[in-house]
Amino acid sequence: MTDAEWAEVRSVMPVPAWLLKRGGRPEAFCHREMLDAVRYLVDNGVKWTALPVDFPYWRAVCDFFRRWRACDYARELYERLRRTTRERSGRNAEPSGGIIDSQSVDASETVGEDSRGYDGGKSRDGRKRDILTDTEGLLLEVTVTTADVHDSKAAPALLEAFMEQPGRLLELVWVDSAYQGPALSKAFARHGVRVEVVRRCDG
C-alpha cells in the first residue's frame, strides 16, 4: 500500500496486547509488511508458500493472518475504516439506511456439490453472496450461500449478522421485490427495521 494508505490504516489499527502491557510478545515484523503480504495473496490467489521473497517469511504471514482471523481483527479494522470514511463525509459513523442485494457467481470445478447450487433466474451454478451496504455503497455485511437459496431466505441471516453487533442504528433498508416473505418480515420487525421495496433497474 502507499504511504498515504498506510497512514490511514495505521491510525485505526487494532492495538496488540503487548503494546497495552497486557502480555504477549512483540511481533517480529511490521504490520504494514504483513498486511501487504496478505493483500498480495488475496489479490493474486497464490499459495502461502508462493509469496515472493520480498515479503516476510510465508509461515509468519500465515500465522499473522490466522491470529487476526481468530480475534476478528480484520472485521474490526474494516469497521473502523468505514466509520472514519462516513464521518469525513459528514455522516454518522453508523448508518441508519442500507441496501440489500445479491449476486450469484459460478463456482469452479473443484467446488463440491454440497456447497454449490443452481440459480435458475441468473443461470449460475455456484454460490450466492447476499450483501448489505450503506447508501454510499460501503460494505456492512455479507453472507454466502449456495446459489439456489432464494434471496428472501438468505436475507434474515444477513440482517441478524449485522444487527447482533452493538451500536447498530439501522432503521430502513431498501430491497427489490425478491426480498419478501414471512421469515424476512419477522427478522426486520424484531430489530425495528423498516423495509422499502424498490423496482429493480437492470438497464
mmCIF file with all atom_site columns, N, CA and C in Angstrom, residues 95-157:
data_model
loop_
_atom_site.group_PDB
_atom_site.id
_atom_site.type_symbol
_atom_site.label_atom_id
_atom_site.label_alt_id
_atom_site.label_comp_id
_atom_site.label_asym_id
_atom_site.label_entity_id
_atom_site.label_seq_id
_atom_site.pdbx_PDB_ins_code
_atom_site.Cartn_x
_atom_site.Cartn_y
_atom_site.Cartn_z
_atom_site.occupancy
_atom_site.B_iso_or_equiv
_atom_site.pdbx_formal_charge
_atom_site.auth_seq_id
_atom_site.auth_comp_id
_atom_site.auth_asym_id
_atom_site.auth_atom_id
_atom_site.pdbx_PDB_model_num
ATOM 1   N N  . PRO A 1 95  ? -24.650 3.791   9.968   1.00 0.00 ? 95  PRO A N  1
ATOM 2   C CA . PRO A 1 95  ? -25.726 4.192   9.056   1.00 0.00 ? 95  PRO A CA 1
ATOM 3   C C  . PRO A 1 95  ? -27.113 3.887   9.610   1.00 0.00 ? 95  PRO A C  1
ATOM 4   N N  . SER A 1 96  ? -28.084 4.700   9.206   1.00 0.00 ? 96  SER A N  1
ATOM 5   C CA . SER A 1 96  ? -29.481 4.434   9.546   1.00 0.00 ? 96  SER A CA 1
ATOM 6   C C  . SER A 1 96  ? -30.216 3.813   8.366   1.00 0.00 ? 96  SER A C  1
ATOM 7   N N  . GLY A 1 97  ? -29.603 3.877   7.188   1.00 0.00 ? 97  GLY A N  1
ATOM 8   C CA . GLY A 1 97  ? -30.209 3.311   5.988   1.00 0.00 ? 97  GLY A CA 1
ATOM 9   C C  . GLY A 1 97  ? -29.259 2.367   5.283   1.00 0.00 ? 97  GLY A C  1
ATOM 10  N N  . GLY A 1 98  ? -29.808 1.331   4.647   1.00 0.00 ? 98  GLY A N  1
ATOM 11  C CA . GLY A 1 98  ? -28.967 0.370   3.948   1.00 0.00 ? 98  GLY A CA 1
ATOM 12  C C  . GLY A 1 98  ? -29.666 -0.197  2.729   1.00 0.00 ? 98  GLY A C  1
ATOM 13  N N  . ILE A 1 99  ? -28.909 -0.977  1.972   1.00 0.00 ? 99  ILE A N  1
ATOM 14  C CA . ILE A 1 99  ? -29.410 -1.614  0.752   1.00 0.00 ? 99  ILE A CA 1
ATOM 15  C C  . ILE A 1 99  ? -28.990 -3.072  0.774   1.00 0.00 ? 99  ILE A C  1
ATOM 16  N N  . ILE A 1 100 ? -29.916 -3.973  0.466   1.00 0.00 ? 100 ILE A N  1
ATOM 17  C CA . ILE A 1 100 ? -29.610 -5.401  0.380   1.00 0.00 ? 100 ILE A CA 1
ATOM 18  C C  . ILE A 1 100 ? -29.808 -5.867  -1.053  1.00 0.00 ? 100 ILE A C  1
ATOM 19  N N  . ASP A 1 101 ? -28.843 -6.619  -1.549  1.00 0.00 ? 101 ASP A N  1
ATOM 20  C CA . ASP A 1 101 ? -28.956 -7.236  -2.869  1.00 0.00 ? 101 ASP A CA 1
ATOM 21  C C  . ASP A 1 101 ? -28.085 -8.483  -2.878  1.00 0.00 ? 101 ASP A C  1
ATOM 22  N N  . SER A 1 102 ? -28.179 -9.252  -3.955  1.00 0.00 ? 102 SER A N  1
ATOM 23  C CA . SER A 1 102 ? -27.415 -10.491 -4.040  1.00 0.00 ? 102 SER A CA 1
ATOM 24  C C  . SER A 1 102 ? -26.720 -10.608 -5.383  1.00 0.00 ? 102 SER A C  1
ATOM 25  N N  . GLN A 1 103 ? -25.739 -11.487 -5.415  1.00 0.00 ? 103 GLN A N  1
ATOM 26  C CA . GLN A 1 103 ? -25.002 -11.756 -6.647  1.00 0.00 ? 103 GLN A CA 1
ATOM 27  C C  . GLN A 1 103 ? -24.654 -13.234 -6.678  1.00 0.00 ? 103 GLN A C  1
ATOM 28  N N  . SER A 1 104 ? -25.071 -13.903 -7.733  1.00 0.00 ? 104 SER A N  1
ATOM 29  C CA . SER A 1 104 ? -24.720 -15.312 -7.917  1.00 0.00 ? 104 SER A CA 1
ATOM 30  C C  . SER A 1 104 ? -23.503 -15.418 -8.828  1.00 0.00 ? 104 SER A C  1
ATOM 31  N N  . VAL A 1 105 ? -22.588 -16.313 -8.467  1.00 0.00 ? 105 VAL A N  1
ATOM 32  C CA . VAL A 1 105 ? -21.356 -16.494 -9.256  1.00 0.00 ? 105 VAL A CA 1
ATOM 33  C C  . VAL A 1 105 ? -21.136 -17.981 -9.500  1.00 0.00 ? 105 VAL A C  1
ATOM 34  N N  . ASP A 1 106 ? -20.584 -18.289 -10.658 1.00 0.00 ? 106 ASP A N  1
ATOM 35  C CA . ASP A 1 106 ? -20.255 -19.679 -10.975 1.00 0.00 ? 106 ASP A CA 1
ATOM 36  C C  . ASP A 1 106 ? -19.117 -20.157 -10.081 1.00 0.00 ? 106 ASP A C  1
ATOM 37  N N  . ALA A 1 107 ? -19.207 -21.400 -9.646  1.00 0.00 ? 107 ALA A N  1
ATOM 38  C CA . ALA A 1 107 ? -18.141 -22.000 -8.843  1.00 0.00 ? 107 ALA A CA 1
ATOM 39  C C  . ALA A 1 107 ? -17.202 -22.787 -9.749  1.00 0.00 ? 107 ALA A C  1
ATOM 40  N N  . SER A 1 108 ? -15.968 -22.908 -9.330  1.00 0.00 ? 108 SER A N  1
ATOM 41  C CA . SER A 1 108 ? -15.005 -23.682 -10.112 1.00 0.00 ? 108 SER A CA 1
ATOM 42  C C  . SER A 1 108 ? -15.329 -25.171 -10.006 1.00 0.00 ? 108 SER A C  1
ATOM 43  N N  . GLU A 1 109 ? -14.686 -25.962 -10.838 1.00 0.00 ? 109 GLU A N  1
ATOM 44  C CA . GLU A 1 109 ? -14.943 -27.400 -10.868 1.00 0.00 ? 109 GLU A CA 1
ATOM 45  C C  . GLU A 1 109 ? -14.532 -28.084 -9.568  1.00 0.00 ? 109 GLU A C  1
ATOM 46  N N  . THR A 1 110 ? -13.661 -27.457 -8.797  1.00 0.00 ? 110 THR A N  1
ATOM 47  C CA . THR A 1 110 ? -13.184 -28.077 -7.559  1.00 0.00 ? 110 THR A CA 1
ATOM 48  C C  . THR A 1 110 ? -14.160 -27.908 -6.393  1.00 0.00 ? 110 THR A C  1
ATOM 49  N N  . VAL A 1 111 ? -15.192 -27.080 -6.573  1.00 0.00 ? 111 VAL A N  1
ATOM 50  C CA . VAL A 1 111 ? -16.182 -26.864 -5.522  1.00 0.00 ? 111 VAL A CA 1
ATOM 51  C C  . VAL A 1 111 ? -17.174 -28.018 -5.509  1.00 0.00 ? 111 VAL A C  1
ATOM 52  N N  . GLY A 1 112 ? -17.322 -28.654 -4.359  1.00 0.00 ? 112 GLY A N  1
ATOM 53  C CA . GLY A 1 112 ? -18.169 -29.828 -4.236  1.00 0.00 ? 112 GLY A CA 1
ATOM 54  C C  . GLY A 1 112 ? -19.649 -29.531 -4.392  1.00 0.00 ? 112 GLY A C  1
ATOM 55  N N  . GLU A 1 113 ? -20.423 -30.568 -4.703  1.00 0.00 ? 113 GLU A N  1
ATOM 56  C CA . GLU A 1 113 ? -21.859 -30.413 -4.906  1.00 0.00 ? 113 GLU A CA 1
ATOM 57  C C  . GLU A 1 113 ? -22.573 -29.965 -3.637  1.00 0.00 ? 113 GLU A C  1
ATOM 58  N N  . ASP A 1 114 ? -22.002 -30.271 -2.471  1.00 0.00 ? 114 ASP A N  1
ATOM 59  C CA . ASP A 1 114 ? -22.664 -29.928 -1.218  1.00 0.00 ? 114 ASP A CA 1
ATOM 60  C C  . ASP A 1 114 ? -22.570 -28.450 -0.887  1.00 0.00 ? 114 ASP A C  1
ATOM 61  N N  . SER A 1 115 ? -21.747 -27.696 -1.590  1.00 0.00 ? 115 SER A N  1
ATOM 62  C CA . SER A 1 115 ? -21.616 -26.266 -1.305  1.00 0.00 ? 115 SER A CA 1
ATOM 63  C C  . SER A 1 115 ? -21.851 -25.407 -2.532  1.00 0.00 ? 115 SER A C  1
ATOM 64  N N  . ARG A 1 116 ? -22.609 -25.942 -3.466  1.00 0.00 ? 116 ARG A N  1
ATOM 65  C CA . ARG A 1 116 ? -22.955 -25.182 -4.654  1.00 0.00 ? 116 ARG A CA 1
ATOM 66  C C  . ARG A 1 116 ? -24.402 -25.489 -5.026  1.00 0.00 ? 116 ARG A C  1
ATOM 67  N N  . GLY A 1 117 ? -25.011 -24.622 -5.803  1.00 0.00 ? 117 GLY A N  1
ATOM 68  C CA . GLY A 1 117 ? -26.386 -24.834 -6.244  1.00 0.00 ? 117 GLY A CA 1
ATOM 69  C C  . GLY A 1 117 ? -26.624 -24.064 -7.522  1.00 0.00 ? 117 GLY A C  1
ATOM 70  N N  . TYR A 1 118 ? -27.770 -24.298 -8.159  1.00 0.00 ? 118 TYR A N  1
ATOM 71  C CA . TYR A 1 118 ? -28.068 -23.647 -9.440  1.00 0.00 ? 118 TYR A CA 1
ATOM 72  C C  . TYR A 1 118 ? -29.124 -22.564 -9.264  1.00 0.00 ? 118 TYR A C  1
ATOM 73  N N  . ASP A 1 119 ? -28.768 -21.341 -9.655  1.00 0.00 ? 119 ASP A N  1
ATOM 74  C CA . ASP A 1 119 ? -29.689 -20.206 -9.641  1.00 0.00 ? 119 ASP A CA 1
ATOM 75  C C  . ASP A 1 119 ? -30.306 -20.106 -11.028 1.00 0.00 ? 119 ASP A C  1
ATOM 76  N N  . GLY A 1 120 ? -31.558 -20.590 -11.144 1.00 0.00 ? 120 GLY A N  1
ATOM 77  C CA . GLY A 1 120 ? -32.205 -20.603 -12.454 1.00 0.00 ? 120 GLY A CA 1
ATOM 78  C C  . GLY A 1 120 ? -32.470 -19.222 -13.002 1.00 0.00 ? 120 GLY A C  1
ATOM 79  N N  . GLY A 1 121 ? -32.730 -18.269 -12.111 1.00 0.00 ? 121 GLY A N  1
ATOM 80  C CA . GLY A 1 121 ? -33.020 -16.917 -12.571 1.00 0.00 ? 121 GLY A CA 1
ATOM 81  C C  . GLY A 1 121 ? -31.840 -16.237 -13.226 1.00 0.00 ? 121 GLY A C  1
ATOM 82  N N  . LYS A 1 122 ? -30.643 -16.583 -12.782 1.00 0.00 ? 122 LYS A N  1
ATOM 83  C CA . LYS A 1 122 ? -29.436 -15.947 -13.319 1.00 0.00 ? 122 LYS A CA 1
ATOM 84  C C  . LYS A 1 122 ? -28.543 -16.937 -14.070 1.00 0.00 ? 122 LYS A C  1
ATOM 85  N N  . SER A 1 123 ? -29.017 -18.170 -14.194 1.00 0.00 ? 123 SER A N  1
ATOM 86  C CA . SER A 1 123 ? -28.269 -19.221 -14.911 1.00 0.00 ? 123 SER A CA 1
ATOM 87  C C  . SER A 1 123 ? -26.841 -19.349 -14.390 1.00 0.00 ? 123 SER A C  1
ATOM 88  N N  . ARG A 1 124 ? -26.739 -19.441 -13.062 1.00 0.00 ? 124 ARG A N  1
ATOM 89  C CA . ARG A 1 124 ? -25.429 -19.575 -12.416 1.00 0.00 ? 124 ARG A CA 1
ATOM 90  C C  . ARG A 1 124 ? -25.394 -20.847 -11.583 1.00 0.00 ? 124 ARG A C  1
ATOM 91  N N  . ASP A 1 125 ? -24.321 -21.610 -11.733 1.00 0.00 ? 125 ASP A N  1
ATOM 92  C CA . ASP A 1 125 ? -24.134 -22.828 -10.969 1.00 0.00 ? 125 ASP A CA 1
ATOM 93  C C  . ASP A 1 125 ? -22.985 -22.603 -10.002 1.00 0.00 ? 125 ASP A C  1
ATOM 94  N N  . GLY A 1 126 ? -23.319 -22.276 -8.758  1.00 0.00 ? 126 GLY A N  1
ATOM 95  C CA . GLY A 1 126 ? -22.245 -21.992 -7.810  1.00 0.00 ? 126 GLY A CA 1
ATOM 96  C C  . GLY A 1 126 ? -22.763 -21.485 -6.488  1.00 0.00 ? 126 GLY A C  1
ATOM 97  N N  . ARG A 1 127 ? -22.337 -20.283 -6.142  1.00 0.00 ? 127 ARG A N  1
ATOM 98  C CA . ARG A 1 127 ? -22.674 -19.715 -4.841  1.00 0.00 ? 127 ARG A CA 1
ATOM 99  C C  . ARG A 1 127 ? -23.283 -18.325 -5.002  1.00 0.00 ? 127 ARG A C  1
ATOM 100 N N  . LYS A 1 128 ? -23.889 -17.879 -3.905  1.00 0.00 ? 128 LYS A N  1
ATOM 101 C CA . LYS A 1 128 ? -24.541 -16.575 -3.921  1.00 0.00 ? 128 LYS A CA 1
ATOM 102 C C  . LYS A 1 128 ? -24.045 -15.739 -2.742  1.00 0.00 ? 128 LYS A C  1
ATOM 103 N N  . ARG A 1 129 ? -23.781 -14.474 -3.027  1.00 0.00 ? 129 ARG A N  1
ATOM 104 C CA . ARG A 1 129 ? -23.419 -13.524 -1.984  1.00 0.00 ? 129 ARG A CA 1
ATOM 105 C C  . ARG A 1 129 ? -24.601 -12.601 -1.758  1.00 0.00 ? 129 ARG A C  1
ATOM 106 N N  . ASP A 1 130 ? -25.110 -12.578 -0.521  1.00 0.00 ? 130 ASP A N  1
ATOM 107 C CA . ASP A 1 130 ? -26.103 -11.582 -0.145  1.00 0.00 ? 130 ASP A CA 1
ATOM 108 C C  . ASP A 1 130 ? -25.382 -10.476 0.598   1.00 0.00 ? 130 ASP A C  1
ATOM 109 N N  . ILE A 1 131 ? -25.574 -9.241  0.152   1.00 0.00 ? 131 ILE A N  1
ATOM 110 C CA . ILE A 1 131 ? -24.754 -8.125  0.615   1.00 0.00 ? 131 ILE A CA 1
ATOM 111 C C  . ILE A 1 131 ? -25.617 -6.998  1.156   1.00 0.00 ? 131 ILE A C  1
ATOM 112 N N  . LEU A 1 132 ? -25.192 -6.472  2.302   1.00 0.00 ? 132 LEU A N  1
ATOM 113 C CA . LEU A 1 132 ? -25.811 -5.282  2.890   1.00 0.00 ? 132 LEU A CA 1
ATOM 114 C C  . LEU A 1 132 ? -24.789 -4.159  2.844   1.00 0.00 ? 132 LEU A C  1
ATOM 115 N N  . THR A 1 133 ? -25.172 -3.032  2.232   1.00 0.00 ? 133 THR A N  1
ATOM 116 C CA . THR A 1 133 ? -24.289 -1.862  2.174   1.00 0.00 ? 133 THR A CA 1
ATOM 117 C C  . THR A 1 133 ? -25.023 -0.655  2.754   1.00 0.00 ? 133 THR A C  1
ATOM 118 N N  . ASP A 1 134 ? -24.258 0.402   3.035   1.00 0.00 ? 134 ASP A N  1
ATOM 119 C CA . ASP A 1 134 ? -24.913 1.662   3.369   1.00 0.00 ? 134 ASP A CA 1
ATOM 120 C C  . ASP A 1 134 ? -25.285 2.354   2.066   1.00 0.00 ? 134 ASP A C  1
ATOM 121 N N  . THR A 1 135 ? -25.854 3.535   2.133   1.00 0.00 ? 135 THR A N  1
ATOM 122 C CA . THR A 1 135 ? -26.331 4.199   0.922   1.00 0.00 ? 135 THR A CA 1
ATOM 123 C C  . THR A 1 135 ? -25.204 4.755   0.069   1.00 0.00 ? 135 THR A C  1
ATOM 124 N N  . GLU A 1 136 ? -23.976 4.714   0.586   1.00 0.00 ? 136 GLU A N  1
ATOM 125 C CA . GLU A 1 136 ? -22.822 5.125   -0.212  1.00 0.00 ? 136 GLU A CA 1
ATOM 126 C C  . GLU A 1 136 ? -22.114 3.927   -0.839  1.00 0.00 ? 136 GLU A C  1
ATOM 127 N N  . GLY A 1 137 ? -22.633 2.737   -0.585  1.00 0.00 ? 137 GLY A N  1
ATOM 128 C CA . GLY A 1 137 ? -22.042 1.533   -1.155  1.00 0.00 ? 137 GLY A CA 1
ATOM 129 C C  . GLY A 1 137 ? -20.965 0.894   -0.303  1.00 0.00 ? 137 GLY A C  1
ATOM 130 N N  . LEU A 1 138 ? -20.751 1.396   0.914   1.00 0.00 ? 138 LEU A N  1
ATOM 131 C CA . LEU A 1 138 ? -19.754 0.798   1.800   1.00 0.00 ? 138 LEU A CA 1
ATOM 132 C C  . LEU A 1 138 ? -20.317 -0.494  2.393   1.00 0.00 ? 138 LEU A C  1
ATOM 133 N N  . LEU A 1 139 ? -19.530 -1.543  2.335   1.00 0.00 ? 139 LEU A N  1
ATOM 134 C CA . LEU A 1 139 ? -19.979 -2.855  2.787   1.00 0.00 ? 139 LEU A CA 1
ATOM 135 C C  . LEU A 1 139 ? -20.251 -2.870  4.285   1.00 0.00 ? 139 LEU A C  1
ATOM 136 N N  . LEU A 1 140 ? -21.422 -3.394  4.656   1.00 0.00 ? 140 LEU A N  1
ATOM 137 C CA . LEU A 1 140 ? -21.774 -3.548  6.064   1.00 0.00 ? 140 LEU A CA 1
ATOM 138 C C  . LEU A 1 140 ? -21.725 -5.008  6.491   1.00 0.00 ? 140 LEU A C  1
ATOM 139 N N  . GLU A 1 141 ? -22.231 -5.903  5.643   1.00 0.00 ? 141 GLU A N  1
ATOM 140 C CA . GLU A 1 141 ? -22.264 -7.322  5.979   1.00 0.00 ? 141 GLU A CA 1
ATOM 141 C C  . GLU A 1 141 ? -22.420 -8.137  4.711   1.00 0.00 ? 141 GLU A C  1
ATOM 142 N N  . VAL A 1 142 ? -21.916 -9.365  4.734   1.00 0.00 ? 142 VAL A N  1
ATOM 143 C CA . VAL A 1 142 ? -22.079 -10.273 3.599   1.00 0.00 ? 142 VAL A CA 1
ATOM 144 C C  . VAL A 1 142 ? -22.218 -11.695 4.123   1.00 0.00 ? 142 VAL A C  1
ATOM 145 N N  . THR A 1 143 ? -23.112 -12.465 3.519   1.00 0.00 ? 143 THR A N  1
ATOM 146 C CA . THR A 1 143 ? -23.224 -13.880 3.806   1.00 0.00 ? 143 THR A CA 1
ATOM 147 C C  . THR A 1 143 ? -23.144 -14.636 2.487   1.00 0.00 ? 143 THR A C  1
ATOM 148 N N  . VAL A 1 144 ? -22.671 -15.874 2.545   1.00 0.00 ? 144 VAL A N  1
ATOM 149 C CA . VAL A 1 144 ? -22.500 -16.692 1.346   1.00 0.00 ? 144 VAL A CA 1
ATOM 150 C C  . VAL A 1 144 ? -23.318 -17.968 1.494   1.00 0.00 ? 144 VAL A C  1
ATOM 151 N N  . THR A 1 145 ? -24.100 -18.288 0.476   1.00 0.00 ? 145 THR A N  1
ATOM 152 C CA . THR A 1 145 ? -24.907 -19.500 0.451   1.00 0.00 ? 145 THR A CA 1
ATOM 153 C C  . THR A 1 145 ? -24.712 -20.187 -0.894  1.00 0.00 ? 145 THR A C  1
ATOM 154 N N  . THR A 1 146 ? -25.310 -21.351 -1.042  1.00 0.00 ? 146 THR A N  1
ATOM 155 C CA . THR A 1 146 ? -25.364 -21.954 -2.368  1.00 0.00 ? 146 THR A CA 1
ATOM 156 C C  . THR A 1 146 ? -26.284 -21.090 -3.235  1.00 0.00 ? 146 THR A C  1
ATOM 157 N N  . ALA A 1 147 ? -26.063 -21.107 -4.532  1.00 0.00 ? 147 ALA A N  1
ATOM 158 C CA . ALA A 1 147 ? -26.771 -20.183 -5.422  1.00 0.00 ? 147 ALA A CA 1
ATOM 159 C C  . ALA A 1 147 ? -28.262 -20.462 -5.516  1.00 0.00 ? 147 ALA A C  1
ATOM 160 N N  . ASP A 1 148 ? -28.720 -21.654 -5.107  1.00 0.00 ? 148 ASP A N  1
ATOM 161 C CA . ASP A 1 148 ? -30.135 -21.971 -5.219  1.00 0.00 ? 148 ASP A CA 1
ATOM 162 C C  . ASP A 1 148 ? -30.956 -21.482 -4.033  1.00 0.00 ? 148 ASP A C  1
ATOM 163 N N  . VAL A 1 149 ? -30.327 -20.871 -3.027  1.00 0.00 ? 149 VAL A N  1
ATOM 164 C CA . VAL A 1 149 ? -31.064 -20.335 -1.885  1.00 0.00 ? 149 VAL A CA 1
ATOM 165 C C  . VAL A 1 149 ? -31.720 -19.020 -2.294  1.00 0.00 ? 149 VAL A C  1
ATOM 166 N N  . HIS A 1 150 ? -33.037 -18.934 -2.104  1.00 0.00 ? 150 HIS A N  1
ATOM 167 C CA . HIS A 1 150 ? -33.763 -17.732 -2.507  1.00 0.00 ? 150 HIS A CA 1
ATOM 168 C C  . HIS A 1 150 ? -33.331 -16.538 -1.647  1.00 0.00 ? 150 HIS A C  1
ATOM 169 N N  . ASP A 1 151 ? -33.341 -15.363 -2.256  1.00 0.00 ? 151 ASP A N  1
ATOM 170 C CA . ASP A 1 151 ? -32.909 -14.143 -1.561  1.00 0.00 ? 151 ASP A CA 1
ATOM 171 C C  . ASP A 1 151 ? -33.654 -13.930 -0.245  1.00 0.00 ? 151 ASP A C  1
ATOM 172 N N  . SER A 1 152 ? -34.955 -14.178 -0.251  1.00 0.00 ? 152 SER A N  1
ATOM 173 C CA . SER A 1 152 ? -35.760 -13.928 0.941   1.00 0.00 ? 152 SER A CA 1
ATOM 174 C C  . SER A 1 152 ? -35.399 -14.848 2.089   1.00 0.00 ? 152 SER A C  1
ATOM 175 N N  . LYS A 1 153 ? -34.809 -16.014 1.792   1.00 0.00 ? 153 LYS A N  1
ATOM 176 C CA . LYS A 1 153 ? -34.411 -16.954 2.839   1.00 0.00 ? 153 LYS A CA 1
ATOM 177 C C  . LYS A 1 153 ? -33.006 -16.667 3.352   1.00 0.00 ? 153 LYS A C  1
ATOM 178 N N  . ALA A 1 154 ? -32.164 -16.074 2.513   1.00 0.00 ? 154 ALA A N  1
ATOM 179 C CA . ALA A 1 154 ? -30.793 -15.758 2.922   1.00 0.00 ? 154 ALA A CA 1
ATOM 180 C C  . ALA A 1 154 ? -30.712 -14.438 3.673   1.00 0.00 ? 154 ALA A C  1
ATOM 181 N N  . ALA A 1 155 ? -31.595 -13.509 3.372   1.00 0.00 ? 155 ALA A N  1
ATOM 182 C CA . ALA A 1 155 ? -31.524 -12.166 3.940   1.00 0.00 ? 155 ALA A CA 1
ATOM 183 C C  . ALA A 1 155 ? -31.686 -12.111 5.459   1.00 0.00 ? 155 ALA A C  1
ATOM 184 N N  . PRO A 1 156 ? -32.548 -12.932 6.092   1.00 0.00 ? 156 PRO A N  1
ATOM 185 C CA . PRO A 1 156 ? -32.648 -12.858 7.552   1.00 0.00 ? 156 PRO A CA 1
ATOM 186 C C  . PRO A 1 156 ? -31.319 -13.090 8.257   1.00 0.00 ? 156 PRO A C  1
ATOM 187 N N  . ALA A 1 157 ? -30.556 -14.072 7.812   1.00 0.00 ? 157 ALA A N  1
ATOM 188 C CA . ALA A 1 157 ? -29.250 -14.340 8.421   1.00 0.00 ? 157 ALA A CA 1
ATOM 189 C C  . ALA A 1 157 ? -28.304 -13.169 8.194   1.00 0.00 ? 157 ALA A C  1
#
